Amino acid sequence: MSAQQAGCFITVEGIEGVGKSTNIQFIQDWLKERGVSFIVTREPGGTELGEQLRELLLHGGNVNDDAELLMMFASRAQHLNEKIKPALKKGQWVICDRFTDSTYAYQGGGRQLNVSHIEQLENLVHGDMQPNLTLLLDAPVEVGRARAAKRGAFDRIEAEDLAFFNRVRDMFIQRSAEHERYCVVNANQPLDAVQESIGAALAQLKEKVDAL
Ligand code: Z5A
């Protein structure tokens, strides 16, 4: 936790359909039961500008890969300054559905953009401000896709092929080995087992925070 940060910043990551939305609901219930003040938000999006960018990113027409990368970070710059940092400063916990790890995974892994460009943008937009905990819900691409397909038509990014999503998953796994803040949860098991693991990670974080 940085000096001016009082709350906790939790990000939830993974390929589509692994259960991020479902488990964010579980996290909200967990925090409510313990009287923790929190907000839930998402990327791309989370602010008026971010939601407009999200619409263009997911449902717009032709978006060049570099433009896509810059739009993700434009949304993030607004989000951090308008919503995330002020909430953390007030001592609230922030639960964010995707964050910069998704940019490494989708634009770096999936689109195969130069990772050093992502690092430069990360540095510009949030520097060393990082999540306290990143929950990576991991499952084979086929499992996530089958769950997501039940929802109907795919958006612009979801329409990519299996090889794209396997690169995305590989990049998430690679990053989870490189950063201590990650907790990898096997999302290819019944929901109650998934939530038992998430509950344990939350309890560990809360214990650390309460001891400060
Ligand atoms: N993106 C990017 O490219 N770069 C970036 O920097 C950022 C994002 C920040 C945003 O989509 C898109 O933006 C995303 C990456 C890109 N594109 N893709 N692909 P999003 O995050 O809003 O949507 P999503 O990733 O496609 O999420 P999703 O499809 O809504 O999936 P989910 O939230 O992980 O899953 P869910 O809705 O909770 O669950 C799906 C179904 O599975 C549902 O019926 C559940 O009841 C069921 N489920 C969940 N868990 C289980 C278990 N354990 N067993 C059985 N069934 C389960």
mmCIF file of C-alpha atoms and ligand atoms in Angstrom:
data_model
loop_
_atom_site.group_PDB
_atom_site.id
_atom_site.type_symbol
_atom_site.label_atom_id
_atom_site.label_comp_id
_atom_site.label_asym_id
_atom_site.label_seq_id
_atom_site.Cartn_x
_atom_site.Cartn_y
_atom_site.Cartn_z
ATOM 1 C CA MET A 1 0.000 0.000 0.000
ATOM 2 C CA SER A 2 1.429 3.408 -0.916
ATOM 3 C CA ALA A 3 1.769 6.199 1.647
ATOM 4 C CA GLN A 4 -1.314 8.164 0.530
ATOM 5 C CA GLN A 5 -3.461 5.027 -0.030
ATOM 6 C CA ALA A 6 -5.731 4.006 2.830
ATOM 7 C CA GLY A 7 -8.102 1.517 1.157
ATOM 8 C CA CYS A 8 -7.321 -1.702 -0.677
ATOM 9 C CA PHE A 9 -7.260 -2.107 -4.423
ATOM 10 C CA ILE A 10 -8.365 -5.519 -5.729
ATOM 11 C CA THR A 11 -8.460 -6.394 -9.412
ATOM 12 C CA VAL A 12 -10.188 -9.416 -10.924
ATOM 13 C CA GLU A 13 -8.684 -10.792 -14.120
ATOM 14 C CA GLY A 14 -9.001 -13.667 -16.541
ATOM 15 C CA ILE A 15 -10.218 -14.554 -20.002
ATOM 16 C CA GLU A 16 -13.889 -14.106 -20.882
ATOM 17 C CA GLY A 17 -16.431 -16.335 -19.208
ATOM 18 C CA VAL A 18 -14.213 -17.483 -16.331
ATOM 19 C CA GLY A 19 -16.631 -15.981 -13.799
ATOM 20 C CA LYS A 20 -15.340 -12.482 -13.039
ATOM 21 C CA SER A 21 -18.814 -10.882 -12.734
ATOM 22 C CA THR A 22 -20.194 -13.841 -10.779
ATOM 23 C CA ASN A 23 -17.345 -13.750 -8.286
ATOM 24 C CA ILE A 24 -17.312 -9.960 -7.959
ATOM 25 C CA GLN A 25 -20.837 -10.380 -6.590
ATOM 26 C CA PHE A 26 -19.422 -12.875 -4.077
ATOM 27 C CA ILE A 27 -16.642 -10.402 -3.117
ATOM 28 C CA GLN A 28 -19.233 -7.662 -2.536
ATOM 29 C CA ASP A 29 -21.235 -9.932 -0.227
ATOM 30 C CA TRP A 30 -18.054 -10.946 1.607
ATOM 31 C CA LEU A 31 -17.059 -7.312 2.223
ATOM 32 C CA LYS A 32 -20.608 -6.260 3.212
ATOM 33 C CA GLU A 33 -20.748 -9.017 5.834
ATOM 34 C CA ARG A 34 -17.570 -7.614 7.364
ATOM 35 C CA GLY A 35 -18.670 -3.971 7.273
ATOM 36 C CA VAL A 36 -15.987 -2.917 4.775
ATOM 37 C CA SER A 37 -16.801 0.194 2.718
ATOM 38 C CA PHE A 38 -16.110 -0.428 -0.976
ATOM 39 C CA ILE A 39 -16.897 0.477 -4.575
ATOM 40 C CA VAL A 40 -17.091 -1.815 -7.595
ATOM 41 C CA THR A 41 -15.968 -0.625 -10.971
ATOM 42 C CA ARG A 42 -14.685 -1.936 -14.301
ATOM 43 C CA GLU A 43 -12.316 -1.420 -17.214
ATOM 44 C CA PRO A 44 -12.528 -0.278 -19.820
ATOM 45 C CA GLY A 45 -15.132 2.065 -18.309
ATOM 46 C CA GLY A 46 -15.928 3.163 -14.783
ATOM 47 C CA THR A 47 -16.398 6.853 -15.659
ATOM 48 C CA GLU A 48 -18.532 8.691 -18.218
ATOM 49 C CA LEU A 49 -15.566 9.061 -20.575
ATOM 50 C CA GLY A 50 -14.430 5.496 -19.913
ATOM 51 C CA GLU A 51 -17.866 4.067 -20.690
ATOM 52 C CA GLN A 52 -17.932 6.004 -23.986
ATOM 53 C CA LEU A 53 -14.516 4.580 -24.852
ATOM 54 C CA ARG A 54 -15.738 1.096 -23.850
ATOM 55 C CA GLU A 55 -18.620 1.360 -26.295
ATOM 56 C CA LEU A 56 -16.210 2.259 -29.123
ATOM 57 C CA LEU A 57 -13.728 -0.439 -28.088
ATOM 58 C CA LEU A 58 -16.242 -3.273 -27.866
ATOM 59 C CA HIS A 59 -18.869 -2.265 -30.398
ATOM 60 C CA GLY A 60 -17.182 0.294 -32.689
ATOM 61 C CA GLY A 61 -16.054 -0.399 -36.220
ATOM 62 C CA ASN A 62 -12.452 -0.560 -37.330
ATOM 63 C CA VAL A 63 -10.078 0.186 -34.423
ATOM 64 C CA ASN A 64 -6.349 0.088 -35.146
ATOM 65 C CA ASP A 65 -4.324 -2.002 -32.611
ATOM 66 C CA ASP A 66 -2.277 0.985 -31.378
ATOM 67 C CA ALA A 67 -5.452 3.065 -31.100
ATOM 68 C CA GLU A 68 -6.984 0.230 -29.042
ATOM 69 C CA LEU A 69 -3.994 0.248 -26.687
ATOM 70 C CA LEU A 70 -4.123 4.021 -26.241
ATOM 71 C CA MET A 71 -7.898 3.983 -25.673
ATOM 72 C CA MET A 72 -7.475 1.393 -22.890
ATOM 73 C CA PHE A 73 -4.972 3.663 -21.169
ATOM 74 C CA ALA A 74 -7.039 6.817 -21.826
ATOM 75 C CA SER A 75 -9.961 5.147 -20.076
ATOM 76 C CA ARG A 76 -7.606 4.086 -17.239
ATOM 77 C CA ALA A 77 -6.106 7.573 -16.747
ATOM 78 C CA GLN A 78 -9.586 9.050 -16.314
ATOM 79 C CA HIS A 79 -10.708 6.160 -14.119
ATOM 80 C CA LEU A 80 -7.730 6.334 -11.767
ATOM 81 C CA ASN A 81 -7.943 10.061 -11.251
ATOM 82 C CA GLU A 82 -11.712 10.476 -11.163
ATOM 83 C CA LYS A 83 -12.707 7.359 -9.242
ATOM 84 C CA ILE A 84 -10.103 4.865 -8.035
ATOM 85 C CA LYS A 85 -7.588 7.113 -6.261
ATOM 86 C CA PRO A 86 -10.249 9.276 -4.523
ATOM 87 C CA ALA A 87 -12.026 6.144 -3.206
ATOM 88 C CA LEU A 88 -8.775 4.632 -1.918
ATOM 89 C CA LYS A 89 -7.855 7.930 -0.280
ATOM 90 C CA LYS A 90 -11.180 7.863 1.600
ATOM 91 C CA GLY A 91 -10.281 4.405 2.894
ATOM 92 C CA GLN A 92 -12.692 2.504 0.646
ATOM 93 C CA TRP A 93 -11.782 -0.789 -0.959
ATOM 94 C CA VAL A 94 -11.933 -0.724 -4.746
ATOM 95 C CA ILE A 95 -12.939 -3.865 -6.630
ATOM 96 C CA CYS A 96 -12.108 -3.494 -10.291
ATOM 97 C CA ASP A 97 -13.248 -5.883 -13.024
ATOM 98 C CA ARG A 98 -10.014 -5.922 -15.111
ATOM 99 C CA PHE A 99 -7.119 -3.453 -15.008
ATOM 100 C CA THR A 100 -3.652 -3.078 -16.558
ATOM 101 C CA ASP A 101 -2.914 -6.824 -16.447
ATOM 102 C CA SER A 102 -5.660 -7.164 -19.074
ATOM 103 C CA THR A 103 -3.760 -4.761 -21.319
ATOM 104 C CA TYR A 104 -0.625 -6.892 -21.038
ATOM 105 C CA ALA A 105 -2.706 -10.008 -21.737
ATOM 106 C CA TYR A 106 -4.951 -8.764 -24.581
ATOM 107 C CA GLN A 107 -2.896 -6.083 -26.306
ATOM 108 C CA GLY A 108 0.517 -7.578 -25.400
ATOM 109 C CA GLY A 109 -0.341 -11.299 -25.588
ATOM 110 C CA GLY A 110 -3.384 -11.392 -27.860
ATOM 111 C CA ARG A 111 -2.498 -8.605 -30.298
ATOM 112 C CA GLN A 112 1.256 -9.168 -29.851
ATOM 113 C CA LEU A 113 2.009 -5.456 -29.405
ATOM 114 C CA ASN A 114 5.401 -4.442 -28.072
ATOM 115 C CA VAL A 115 5.303 -5.002 -24.289
ATOM 116 C CA SER A 116 7.788 -2.190 -23.673
ATOM 117 C CA HIS A 117 5.207 0.247 -25.090
ATOM 118 C CA ILE A 118 2.683 -1.055 -22.558
ATOM 119 C CA GLU A 119 5.254 -0.607 -19.784
ATOM 120 C CA GLN A 120 5.834 2.994 -20.864
ATOM 121 C CA LEU A 121 2.112 3.747 -20.822
ATOM 122 C CA GLU A 122 1.691 1.999 -17.484
ATOM 123 C CA ASN A 123 4.486 4.169 -16.117
ATOM 124 C CA LEU A 124 2.878 7.306 -17.456
ATOM 125 C CA VAL A 125 -0.632 6.502 -16.248
ATOM 126 C CA HIS A 126 -0.098 4.843 -12.867
ATOM 127 C CA GLY A 127 3.592 4.404 -12.235
ATOM 128 C CA ASP A 128 4.210 2.171 -9.245
ATOM 129 C CA MET A 129 0.606 2.387 -8.044
ATOM 130 C CA GLN A 130 -0.455 -1.275 -8.292
ATOM 131 C CA PRO A 131 -3.318 -3.411 -6.985
ATOM 132 C CA ASN A 132 -2.863 -4.901 -3.514
ATOM 133 C CA LEU A 133 -4.361 -8.150 -4.776
ATOM 134 C CA THR A 134 -5.006 -9.451 -8.281
ATOM 135 C CA LEU A 135 -7.314 -12.445 -8.433
ATOM 136 C CA LEU A 136 -6.637 -14.335 -11.635
ATOM 137 C CA LEU A 137 -9.527 -16.676 -12.411
ATOM 138 C CA ASP A 138 -7.967 -19.262 -14.650
ATOM 139 C CA ALA A 139 -9.632 -21.866 -16.854
ATOM 140 C CA PRO A 140 -8.969 -23.324 -20.302
ATOM 141 C CA VAL A 141 -10.078 -21.026 -23.114
ATOM 142 C CA GLU A 142 -12.650 -23.576 -24.333
ATOM 143 C CA VAL A 143 -14.324 -23.588 -20.911
ATOM 144 C CA GLY A 144 -14.549 -19.781 -20.694
ATOM 145 C CA ARG A 145 -15.755 -19.460 -24.282
ATOM 146 C CA ALA A 146 -18.462 -22.079 -23.794
ATOM 147 C CA ARG A 147 -19.751 -20.251 -20.699
ATOM 148 C CA ALA A 148 -19.624 -16.838 -22.422
ATOM 149 C CA ALA A 149 -21.283 -18.152 -25.599
ATOM 150 C CA LYS A 150 -24.493 -18.833 -23.680
ATOM 151 C CA ARG A 151 -24.870 -15.038 -23.403
ATOM 152 C CA GLY A 152 -25.261 -14.537 -27.157
ATOM 153 C CA ALA A 153 -23.417 -12.481 -29.793
ATOM 154 C CA PHE A 154 -19.682 -11.815 -29.367
ATOM 155 C CA ASP A 155 -18.332 -8.228 -29.229
ATOM 156 C CA ARG A 156 -15.388 -6.905 -31.304
ATOM 157 C CA ILE A 157 -12.698 -8.436 -29.057
ATOM 158 C CA GLU A 158 -14.608 -11.622 -28.188
ATOM 159 C CA ALA A 159 -14.811 -12.318 -31.927
ATOM 160 C CA GLU A 160 -11.073 -13.151 -32.015
ATOM 161 C CA ASP A 161 -10.000 -16.784 -32.540
ATOM 162 C CA LEU A 162 -8.865 -19.496 -30.104
ATOM 163 C CA ALA A 163 -5.148 -18.830 -30.714
ATOM 164 C CA PHE A 164 -5.657 -15.192 -29.665
ATOM 165 C CA PHE A 165 -7.304 -16.219 -26.375
ATOM 166 C CA ASN A 166 -4.662 -18.855 -25.680
ATOM 167 C CA ARG A 167 -1.994 -16.127 -25.987
ATOM 168 C CA VAL A 168 -4.071 -13.964 -23.634
ATOM 169 C CA ARG A 169 -4.304 -16.755 -21.068
ATOM 170 C CA ASP A 170 -0.573 -17.537 -21.378
ATOM 171 C CA MET A 171 0.314 -13.897 -20.714
ATOM 172 C CA PHE A 172 -1.887 -13.804 -17.597
ATOM 173 C CA ILE A 173 -0.178 -16.955 -16.326
ATOM 174 C CA GLN A 174 3.274 -15.573 -17.122
ATOM 175 C CA ARG A 175 2.504 -12.350 -15.222
ATOM 176 C CA SER A 176 1.079 -14.243 -12.265
ATOM 177 C CA ALA A 177 4.478 -15.908 -11.850
ATOM 178 C CA GLU A 178 6.242 -12.547 -11.977
ATOM 179 C CA HIS A 179 4.146 -10.537 -9.506
ATOM 180 C CA GLU A 180 3.546 -11.409 -5.874
ATOM 181 C CA ARG A 181 0.229 -9.554 -5.741
ATOM 182 C CA TYR A 182 -1.390 -12.292 -7.867
ATOM 183 C CA CYS A 183 -3.556 -15.064 -6.463
ATOM 184 C CA VAL A 184 -4.381 -17.649 -9.129
ATOM 185 C CA VAL A 185 -7.725 -19.372 -8.638
ATOM 186 C CA ASN A 186 -8.683 -22.473 -10.585
ATOM 187 C CA ALA A 187 -11.969 -21.325 -12.152
ATOM 188 C CA ASN A 188 -12.552 -24.696 -13.808
ATOM 189 C CA GLN A 189 -14.212 -26.189 -10.740
ATOM 190 C CA PRO A 190 -17.617 -25.814 -9.063
ATOM 191 C CA LEU A 191 -18.443 -22.280 -7.987
ATOM 192 C CA ASP A 192 -18.379 -23.033 -4.250
ATOM 193 C CA ALA A 193 -14.769 -24.294 -4.541
ATOM 194 C CA VAL A 194 -13.812 -21.182 -6.541
ATOM 195 C CA GLN A 195 -15.381 -18.977 -3.881
ATOM 196 C CA GLU A 196 -13.689 -20.824 -1.053
ATOM 197 C CA SER A 197 -10.308 -19.905 -2.606
ATOM 198 C CA ILE A 198 -11.364 -16.297 -3.164
ATOM 199 C CA GLY A 199 -12.639 -16.027 0.421
ATOM 200 C CA ALA A 200 -9.290 -17.307 1.726
ATOM 201 C CA ALA A 201 -7.370 -14.707 -0.328
ATOM 202 C CA LEU A 202 -9.665 -11.922 0.909
ATOM 203 C CA ALA A 203 -9.308 -13.044 4.524
ATOM 204 C CA GLN A 204 -5.522 -13.016 4.213
ATOM 205 C CA LEU A 205 -5.549 -9.497 2.760
ATOM 206 C CA LYS A 206 -7.970 -8.193 5.392
ATOM 207 C CA GLU A 207 -5.866 -9.659 8.159
ATOM 208 C CA LYS A 208 -2.822 -7.840 6.761
ATOM 209 C CA VAL A 209 -4.725 -4.549 6.506
ATOM 210 C CA ASP A 210 -6.228 -4.844 10.011
ATOM 211 C CA ALA A 211 -2.767 -5.418 11.445
ATOM 212 C CA LEU A 212 -1.424 -2.118 10.032
HETATM 213 N N1 Z5A B 1 -9.838 -5.539 -22.510
HETATM 214 C C1 Z5A B 1 -8.660 -5.377 -23.209
HETATM 215 O O1 Z5A B 1 -8.519 -5.881 -24.320
HETATM 216 N N2 Z5A B 1 -7.664 -4.642 -22.647
HETATM 217 C C2 Z5A B 1 -7.783 -4.039 -21.432
HETATM 218 O O2 Z5A B 1 -6.854 -3.358 -20.980
HETATM 219 C C3 Z5A B 1 -9.017 -4.225 -20.719
HETATM 220 C C4 Z5A B 1 -10.009 -4.983 -21.299
HETATM 221 C C5 Z5A B 1 -9.181 -3.587 -19.381
HETATM 222 C C6 Z5A B 1 -14.050 -6.308 -21.646
HETATM 223 O O3 Z5A B 1 -14.919 -7.285 -21.427
HETATM 224 C C7 Z5A B 1 -13.197 -6.647 -22.847
HETATM 225 O O4 Z5A B 1 -12.149 -5.699 -22.901
HETATM 226 C C8 Z5A B 1 -12.558 -7.995 -22.706
HETATM 227 C C9 Z5A B 1 -11.068 -7.709 -22.579
HETATM 228 C C10 Z5A B 1 -10.908 -6.338 -23.128
HETATM 229 N N3 Z5A B 1 -12.771 -8.697 -23.935
HETATM 230 N N4 Z5A B 1 -12.784 -9.905 -24.106
HETATM 231 N N5 Z5A B 1 -12.873 -10.949 -24.470
HETATM 232 P P1 Z5A B 1 -15.518 -7.645 -20.011
HETATM 233 O O5 Z5A B 1 -14.478 -7.825 -18.986
HETATM 234 O O6 Z5A B 1 -16.590 -6.705 -19.719
HETATM 235 O O7 Z5A B 1 -16.186 -9.030 -20.419
HETATM 236 P P2 Z5A B 1 -15.590 -10.440 -20.448
HETATM 237 O O8 Z5A B 1 -14.232 -10.719 -20.053
HETATM 238 O O9 Z5A B 1 -15.948 -10.888 -21.795
HETATM 239 O O10 Z5A B 1 -16.349 -11.009 -19.224
HETATM 240 P P3 Z5A B 1 -17.563 -11.935 -19.256
HETATM 241 O O11 Z5A B 1 -17.714 -12.657 -20.535
HETATM 242 O O12 Z5A B 1 -18.732 -11.123 -18.759
HETATM 243 O O13 Z5A B 1 -17.152 -13.069 -18.306
HETATM 244 P P4 Z5A B 1 -17.004 -13.185 -16.754
HETATM 245 O O14 Z5A B 1 -17.503 -11.958 -16.052
HETATM 246 O O15 Z5A B 1 -15.651 -13.627 -16.469
HETATM 247 O O16 Z5A B 1 -17.990 -14.407 -16.454
HETATM 248 P P5 Z5A B 1 -19.436 -14.428 -15.740
HETATM 249 O O17 Z5A B 1 -20.399 -13.561 -16.524
HETATM 250 O O18 Z5A B 1 -19.314 -14.253 -14.299
HETATM 251 O O19 Z5A B 1 -19.765 -15.971 -15.991
HETATM 252 C C11 Z5A B 1 -20.074 -16.472 -17.273
HETATM 253 C C12 Z5A B 1 -21.064 -17.651 -17.116
HETATM 254 O O20 Z5A B 1 -20.400 -18.745 -16.482
HETATM 255 C C13 Z5A B 1 -22.273 -17.343 -16.242
HETATM 256 O O21 Z5A B 1 -23.373 -17.996 -16.794
HETATM 257 C C14 Z5A B 1 -21.920 -17.945 -14.895
HETATM 258 O O22 Z5A B 1 -23.049 -18.333 -14.165
HETATM 259 C C15 Z5A B 1 -21.091 -19.146 -15.314
HETATM 260 N N6 Z5A B 1 -20.066 -19.536 -14.326
HETATM 261 C C16 Z5A B 1 -19.226 -18.735 -13.631
HETATM 262 N N7 Z5A B 1 -18.410 -19.471 -12.835
HETATM 263 C C17 Z5A B 1 -18.743 -20.749 -13.031
HETATM 264 C C18 Z5A B 1 -18.241 -21.994 -12.496
HETATM 265 N N8 Z5A B 1 -17.251 -22.058 -11.603
HETATM 266 N N9 Z5A B 1 -18.798 -23.115 -12.946
HETATM 267 C C19 Z5A B 1 -19.806 -23.104 -13.851
HETATM 268 N N10 Z5A B 1 -20.333 -21.972 -14.386
HETATM 269 C C20 Z5A B 1 -19.799 -20.814 -13.984
#
